[in-house]
Amino acid sequence: QCRFCNKFNPFTAFLIILFIFSLPIMNYISFCISVYNLLINFMLHVYLNVFIFLITI
């Protein structure tokens, strides 16, 4: 009747729950990192344009 009882011990259940809960956290962290990188790239672009603009005047 219970074939999966020996495989499905509390430790594996805990690991599965941890994995399921860690996925949104990892998605959130990667999203924050990508937004941060975009912001840094944008700021660098703006600073470079302003710098070039000031040089050419």
C-alpha positions as CSV (number, residue, x, y, z in Angstrom):
1,Q,0.0,0.0,0.0
2,C,2.7,2.5,1.0
3,R,5.5,2.2,-1.4
4,F,6.7,5.8,-1.2
5,C,6.9,5.9,2.6
6,N,10.5,4.9,2.8
7,K,11.5,7.4,0.0
8,F,9.3,10.2,1.2
9,N,10.7,10.8,4.7
10,P,10.4,14.2,6.4
11,F,13.9,15.2,5.2
12,T,13.0,15.0,1.5
13,A,9.7,16.7,2.2
14,F,11.6,19.5,3.9
15,L,14.0,19.7,1.0
16,I,11.1,19.9,-1.5
17,I,9.4,22.6,0.6
18,L,12.7,24.6,0.8
19,F,13.2,24.3,-2.9
20,I,9.7,25.5,-3.7
21,F,10.0,28.4,-1.3
22,S,13.5,29.3,-2.6
23,L,12.4,29.7,-6.2
24,P,10.5,33.0,-5.8
25,I,13.3,34.3,-3.6
26,M,15.9,33.5,-6.2
27,N,13.6,35.1,-8.9
28,Y,13.3,38.2,-6.8
29,I,17.0,38.4,-6.1
30,S,17.8,38.0,-9.8
31,F,15.2,40.6,-10.7
32,C,16.7,43.1,-8.2
33,I,20.2,42.4,-9.6
34,S,19.0,42.9,-13.2
35,V,17.2,46.2,-12.3
36,Y,20.4,47.3,-10.4
37,N,22.5,46.5,-13.5
38,L,20.1,48.4,-15.8
39,L,20.2,51.4,-13.5
40,I,24.0,51.4,-13.3
41,N,24.3,51.0,-17.1
42,F,21.8,53.9,-17.6
43,M,23.7,56.2,-15.2
44,L,27.0,55.4,-16.8
45,H,25.5,56.1,-20.2
46,V,24.1,59.4,-19.0
47,Y,27.4,60.4,-17.4
48,L,29.3,59.5,-20.5
49,N,27.0,61.5,-22.7
50,V,27.2,64.5,-20.4
51,F,31.0,64.2,-20.2
52,I,31.3,64.0,-24.0
53,F,28.9,66.9,-24.3
54,L,31.0,69.0,-21.9
55,I,34.2,68.1,-23.8
56,T,32.8,69.0,-27.2
57,I,31.6,72.5,-26.1
